[in-house]
Short mmCIF file of C-alpha atoms in Angstrom, two decimals:
data_model
loop_
_atom_site.label_atom_id
_atom_site.label_comp_id
_atom_site.label_asym_id
_atom_site.label_seq_id
_atom_site.Cartn_x
_atom_site.Cartn_y
_atom_site.Cartn_z
CA UNK X 1 147.50 169.38 107.59
CA UNK X 2 151.22 169.25 106.78
CA UNK X 3 153.41 166.68 105.08
CA UNK X 4 157.10 167.34 105.67
CA UNK X 5 159.99 165.65 103.85
CA UNK X 6 158.00 162.46 103.32
CA UNK X 7 159.98 159.55 101.88
CA UNK X 8 159.04 155.94 101.24
CA UNK X 9 161.32 153.07 100.22
CA UNK X 10 160.26 149.68 98.95
CA UNK X 11 163.05 147.12 98.91
CA UNK X 12 165.72 149.79 98.80
CA UNK X 13 164.02 151.70 95.99
CA UNK X 14 162.79 155.15 96.97
CA UNK X 15 159.30 155.64 95.51
CA UNK X 16 158.53 158.92 97.30
CA UNK X 17 161.23 161.55 97.42
CA UNK X 18 160.98 164.41 99.89
CA UNK X 19 157.27 165.20 99.56
CA UNK X 20 156.21 168.50 101.13
CA UNK X 21 152.59 169.59 101.11
CA UNK X 22 150.48 171.93 103.22
CA UNK X 23 146.70 171.68 103.13
CA UNK X 24 144.48 174.15 104.93
CA UNK X 25 141.19 173.19 106.53
CA UNK X 26 138.48 173.04 103.88
CA UNK X 27 140.92 172.80 100.98
CA UNK X 28 140.35 170.40 98.10
CA UNK X 29 143.66 169.27 96.63
CA UNK X 30 143.63 167.13 93.49
CA UNK X 31 146.69 164.99 92.77
CA UNK X 32 147.42 164.26 89.11
CA UNK X 33 150.12 162.21 87.46
CA UNK X 34 150.89 159.13 85.40
CA UNK X 35 150.60 155.59 86.72
CA UNK X 36 153.49 154.71 89.01
CA UNK X 37 154.19 158.31 89.98
CA UNK X 38 153.65 157.66 93.70
CA UNK X 39 150.20 159.23 94.10
CA UNK X 40 148.50 156.25 95.77
CA UNK X 41 151.58 155.47 97.86
CA UNK X 42 151.49 159.02 99.19
CA UNK X 43 147.84 158.63 100.23
CA UNK X 44 148.57 155.29 101.89
CA UNK X 45 151.44 156.88 103.82
CA UNK X 46 149.21 159.76 104.93
CA UNK X 47 146.67 157.22 106.21
CA UNK X 48 149.49 155.15 107.75
CA UNK X 49 148.51 152.08 105.74
CA UNK X 50 152.13 152.31 104.63
CA UNK X 51 154.68 153.38 107.21
CA UNK X 52 156.76 156.28 105.85
CA UNK X 53 160.49 155.61 105.70
CA UNK X 54 161.07 159.14 106.99
CA UNK X 55 159.31 162.48 107.25
CA UNK X 56 156.44 163.87 109.26
CA UNK X 57 152.66 163.92 108.82
CA UNK X 58 150.78 166.46 110.91
CA UNK X 59 147.02 166.60 111.34
CA UNK X 60 145.41 169.25 113.51
CA UNK X 61 148.65 170.00 115.34
CA UNK X 62 149.58 166.35 116.04
CA UNK X 63 152.33 164.39 114.32
CA UNK X 64 150.36 161.25 113.62
CA UNK X 65 153.38 159.15 112.58
CA UNK X 66 155.48 160.01 115.63
CA UNK X 67 157.05 157.11 117.49
CA UNK X 68 154.67 155.66 120.06
CA UNK X 69 151.56 157.13 118.42
CA UNK X 70 148.39 155.03 118.48
CA UNK X 71 148.13 154.51 114.73
CA UNK X 72 144.59 153.14 114.84
CA UNK X 73 143.37 156.13 116.84
CA UNK X 74 145.06 158.64 114.55
CA UNK X 75 143.80 156.86 111.44
CA UNK X 76 140.24 157.60 112.57
CA UNK X 77 140.90 161.25 111.64
CA UNK X 78 141.53 160.25 108.03
CA UNK X 79 138.70 158.80 106.00
CA UNK X 80 139.91 156.89 102.97
CA UNK X 81 137.97 155.68 99.94
CA UNK X 82 139.69 153.30 97.56
CA UNK X 83 139.32 152.37 93.91
CA UNK X 84 137.79 149.07 95.04
CA UNK X 85 134.73 149.36 97.25
CA UNK X 86 135.81 146.85 99.92
CA UNK X 87 132.27 146.31 101.21
CA UNK X 88 131.32 143.25 103.22
CA UNK X 89 129.04 141.22 100.90
CA UNK X 90 127.07 139.66 103.76
CA UNK X 91 126.08 143.04 105.23
CA UNK X 92 123.57 145.54 103.92
CA UNK X 93 124.57 149.07 102.95
CA UNK X 94 123.52 150.22 106.41
CA UNK X 95 125.35 147.31 108.04
CA UNK X 96 128.55 148.22 106.23
CA UNK X 97 128.35 151.80 107.45
CA UNK X 98 127.47 150.77 111.01
CA UNK X 99 130.29 148.26 111.43
CA UNK X 100 133.20 150.57 112.30
CA UNK X 101 130.92 152.72 114.42
CA UNK X 102 130.13 149.66 116.53
CA UNK X 103 133.56 148.01 116.53
CA UNK X 104 135.87 151.04 116.63
CA UNK X 105 133.83 153.85 118.14
CA UNK X 106 131.95 151.40 120.44
CA UNK X 107 128.61 153.10 119.75
CA UNK X 108 125.31 151.49 120.60
CA UNK X 109 123.33 149.76 117.86
CA UNK X 110 120.75 152.57 117.97
CA UNK X 111 123.30 155.39 117.70
CA UNK X 112 125.26 153.63 114.95
CA UNK X 113 122.03 153.03 113.06
CA UNK X 114 121.05 156.70 113.28
CA UNK X 115 124.43 157.82 111.93
CA UNK X 116 124.41 155.23 109.15
CA UNK X 117 120.96 156.30 107.98
CA UNK X 118 122.05 159.95 108.03
CA UNK X 119 125.22 159.33 106.03
CA UNK X 120 123.50 157.11 103.46
CA UNK X 121 120.99 159.90 102.92
CA UNK X 122 123.89 162.31 102.52
CA UNK X 123 125.20 160.30 99.56
CA UNK X 124 121.76 159.84 98.04
CA UNK X 125 121.14 156.25 99.14
CA UNK X 126 118.47 156.57 101.81
CA UNK X 127 116.30 154.15 99.85
CA UNK X 128 119.07 151.55 99.55
CA UNK X 129 119.92 151.08 103.23
CA UNK X 130 118.64 147.49 103.30
CA UNK X 131 120.23 146.45 100.01
CA UNK X 132 123.24 144.13 99.89
CA UNK X 133 126.29 145.07 97.77
CA UNK X 134 125.37 142.56 95.06
CA UNK X 135 122.06 144.42 94.64
CA UNK X 136 123.79 147.77 94.12
CA UNK X 137 125.53 149.24 91.08
CA UNK X 138 129.24 149.99 91.26
CA UNK X 139 128.51 153.68 91.71
CA UNK X 140 126.10 152.97 94.54
CA UNK X 141 128.63 150.68 96.23
CA UNK X 142 131.25 153.42 96.01
CA UNK X 143 128.83 155.88 97.58
CA UNK X 144 128.25 153.41 100.43
CA UNK X 145 132.04 153.34 100.89
CA UNK X 146 132.05 157.14 101.05
CA UNK X 147 129.21 157.10 103.61
CA UNK X 148 131.15 154.57 105.67
CA UNK X 149 134.19 156.84 105.76
CA UNK X 150 132.13 159.95 106.54
CA UNK X 151 130.36 158.21 109.42
CA UNK X 152 133.62 158.24 111.40
CA UNK X 153 133.68 162.07 111.24
CA UNK X 154 137.19 162.35 109.76
CA UNK X 155 139.05 165.65 109.62
CA UNK X 156 140.42 164.83 106.16
CA UNK X 157 138.99 162.65 103.39
CA UNK X 158 141.38 160.80 101.07
CA UNK X 159 140.08 159.59 97.70
CA UNK X 160 142.23 157.22 95.64
CA UNK X 161 141.00 157.03 92.02
CA UNK X 162 137.52 156.29 93.31
CA UNK X 163 135.84 156.46 89.89
CA UNK X 164 138.42 154.58 87.82
CA UNK X 165 136.71 151.18 88.09
CA UNK X 166 133.21 152.52 87.37
CA UNK X 167 131.30 152.50 84.11
CA UNK X 168 131.19 156.04 82.67
CA UNK X 169 127.49 156.52 83.35
CA UNK X 170 128.04 155.78 87.06
CA UNK X 171 130.90 158.23 87.54
CA UNK X 172 128.71 161.32 87.66
CA UNK X 173 126.80 160.38 90.83
CA UNK X 174 130.01 159.68 92.75
CA UNK X 175 131.60 162.94 91.60
CA UNK X 176 128.43 164.83 92.57
CA UNK X 177 128.73 163.47 96.11
CA UNK X 178 132.35 164.62 96.21
CA UNK X 179 131.35 168.06 94.91
CA UNK X 180 128.77 168.32 97.69
CA UNK X 181 131.41 167.41 100.29
CA UNK X 182 133.76 170.05 98.92
CA UNK X 183 131.04 172.69 99.02
CA UNK X 184 130.27 171.70 102.62
CA UNK X 185 133.88 172.48 103.59
CA UNK X 186 135.36 168.99 103.88
CA UNK X 187 139.15 168.90 103.62
CA UNK X 188 139.91 166.52 100.75
CA UNK X 189 142.94 165.04 98.99
CA UNK X 190 141.82 163.49 95.73
CA UNK X 191 143.97 161.33 93.46
CA UNK X 192 142.06 161.43 90.21
CA UNK X 193 142.19 161.27 86.43
CA UNK X 194 138.91 163.22 86.19
CA UNK X 195 140.31 166.47 84.81
CA UNK X 196 136.93 168.21 84.64
CA UNK X 197 136.39 167.54 88.35
CA UNK X 198 139.86 168.83 89.20
CA UNK X 199 139.33 172.00 87.18
CA UNK X 200 135.97 172.70 88.77
CA UNK X 201 136.34 171.65 92.38
CA UNK X 202 140.02 171.80 93.37
CA UNK X 203 141.47 174.73 95.27
CA UNK X 204 144.90 173.45 94.30
CA UNK X 205 146.22 170.94 91.79
CA UNK X 206 149.40 168.95 92.38
CA UNK X 207 151.21 167.13 89.57
CA UNK X 208 153.43 164.21 90.60
CA UNK X 209 155.86 162.15 88.58
CA UNK X 210 158.53 159.63 89.59
CA UNK X 211 157.83 160.09 93.28
CA UNK X 212 158.18 163.86 93.46
CA UNK X 213 155.87 166.85 93.34
CA UNK X 214 156.79 168.40 90.00
CA UNK X 215 154.42 171.37 90.07
CA UNK X 216 151.48 172.72 92.03
CA UNK X 217 149.15 175.66 91.68
CA UNK X 218 145.57 176.71 91.10
CA UNK X 219 143.57 174.77 88.50
CA UNK X 220 143.94 177.73 86.15
CA UNK X 221 147.72 177.80 86.57
CA UNK X 222 148.17 174.06 86.06
CA UNK X 223 145.69 173.51 83.25
CA UNK X 224 146.08 176.77 81.35
CA UNK X 225 149.74 177.62 81.88
CA UNK X 226 151.80 174.71 83.28
CA UNK X 227 155.42 175.70 83.82
CA UNK X 228 157.15 172.33 83.94
CA UNK X 229 157.77 170.36 80.75
CA UNK X 230 156.66 167.10 82.37
CA UNK X 231 153.33 168.67 83.35
CA UNK X 232 152.92 170.09 79.85
CA UNK X 233 153.58 166.70 78.26
CA UNK X 234 151.16 164.89 80.60
CA UNK X 235 148.31 167.33 80.02
CA UNK X 236 149.07 167.55 76.32
CA UNK X 237 148.82 163.77 76.02
CA UNK X 238 145.43 163.81 77.80
CA UNK X 239 144.15 166.50 75.46
CA UNK X 240 145.08 164.37 72.46
CA UNK X 241 142.98 161.42 73.68
#
């Protein structure tokens, strides 16, 4: 996956400035940075939920934001999990996972059901398939959201601060699912404030501030020996907390 010279303007204000990033298949890239640094906007541009002002996004040899591209078709390659769970309250966990399989992939009820059961088991929720969102904890709802994204067989998974709205005791189960995905070879871009997760799981860490990539490197390079003063200040502030 390649991101080339990505820019995004909102109302004449450029919030992403010339983002360049290359991610190999199976890589886990963690994006760090203060609030308002452009991390979530970058993910939304990658998933084409926001249309980039300029630049190119390439997935598996195809420029997915090229003029005339079927955005909905290309978006299927990119699973995205948000801070909010966005589950349908009137559908069970299994029903939430099945929905896009039926509506987008046009699978039969039986095939969609088989995939949903498989993916719920993958995130540790085989015994919660018939539960409605209101009957599930926040961490369980987030794992349903992950299962829903995985069911579409994306080439890249995008995670946008997926643990930030969870109670601390629920964070671990969600991070464990993400660790398992990483170990299974899933290509992942993870916007996170979970520094322990980034240290342990990331192949590469990217620090963003004010809409630019300030510094990137291995977890050891970024956490143990950051070169840029802005990175040093950000990590130093976290260590003081």
